[in-house]
Amino acid sequence: MKSTPARMRQILLVTVTALFIALLAPPPCRAIAPVERFVLPNQLVVLVSEEHSLPFVTFALLVDAGARRDPS
């Protein structure tokens, strides 16, 4: 099958139109679960966000420590 310039322009036009329509589509709307903040006696801050409709648990640990926090 030979591709002619007219056929290539048609394919390009369809592709650009499809991309343009996809960009105009609204983003999916998803509610964000509220975040609870707890400060433990050792000043550790715990942020909890519960989403009971999902069957998994995600855990992330960020520690504000290291050489930049060293007083010397």
C-alpha positions as semicolon CSV with decimal commas, in nm:
position;residue;x (nm);y (nm);z (nm)
1;M;0,000;0,000;0,000
2;K;0,155;0,327;-0,114
3;S;0,109;0,632;0,103
4;T;0,032;0,942;-0,093
5;P;0,074;1,297;0,039
6;A;-0,305;1,334;0,056
7;R;-0,335;1,016;0,265
8;M;-0,057;1,132;0,499
9;R;-0,230;1,469;0,546
10;Q;-0,555;1,291;0,627
11;I;-0,384;1,071;0,890
12;L;-0,212;1,374;1,039
13;L;-0,539;1,569;1,053
14;V;-0,721;1,283;1,227
15;T;-0,436;1,240;1,478
16;V;-0,415;1,611;1,561
17;T;-0,794;1,633;1,595
18;A;-0,801;1,334;1,831
19;L;-0,524;1,483;2,046
20;F;-0,701;1,820;2,056
21;I;-1,028;1,659;2,167
22;A;-0,844;1,458;2,434
23;L;-0,684;1,775;2,570
24;L;-1,023;1,947;2,594
25;A;-1,172;1,667;2,804
26;P;-1,214;1,757;3,171
27;P;-0,980;1,584;3,415
28;P;-1,127;1,306;3,625
29;C;-1,281;1,444;3,942
30;R;-1,176;1,258;4,254
31;A;-1,238;1,365;4,610
32;I;-0,933;1,380;4,833
33;A;-0,971;1,224;5,176
34;P;-0,922;1,462;5,469
35;V;-0,584;1,453;5,642
36;E;-0,556;1,427;6,021
37;R;-0,241;1,562;6,190
38;F;-0,108;1,425;6,519
39;V;0,202;1,540;6,711
40;L;0,348;1,270;6,936
41;P;0,522;1,347;7,269
42;N;0,864;1,314;7,097
43;Q;0,757;1,585;6,845
44;L;0,709;1,332;6,565
45;V;0,434;1,455;6,331
46;V;0,198;1,188;6,199
47;L;-0,034;1,260;5,904
48;V;-0,317;1,011;5,846
49;S;-0,550;1,002;5,548
50;E;-0,802;0,718;5,548
51;E;-0,978;0,593;5,236
52;H;-1,186;0,290;5,331
53;S;-1,306;0,218;4,978
54;L;-0,957;0,105;4,874
55;P;-0,835;-0,242;4,981
56;F;-0,473;-0,152;5,060
57;V;-0,249;0,042;5,295
58;T;0,024;0,284;5,188
59;F;0,296;0,399;5,426
60;A;0,557;0,670;5,373
61;L;0,817;0,789;5,623
62;L;0,985;1,128;5,590
63;V;1,243;1,222;5,854
64;D;1,346;1,585;5,899
65;A;1,697;1,499;6,018
66;G;2,051;1,465;5,894
67;A;2,361;1,678;5,854
68;R;2,169;1,996;5,774
69;R;1,993;1,970;6,114
70;D;2,323;1,921;6,304
71;P;2,383;2,225;6,530
72;S;2,763;2,217;6,493
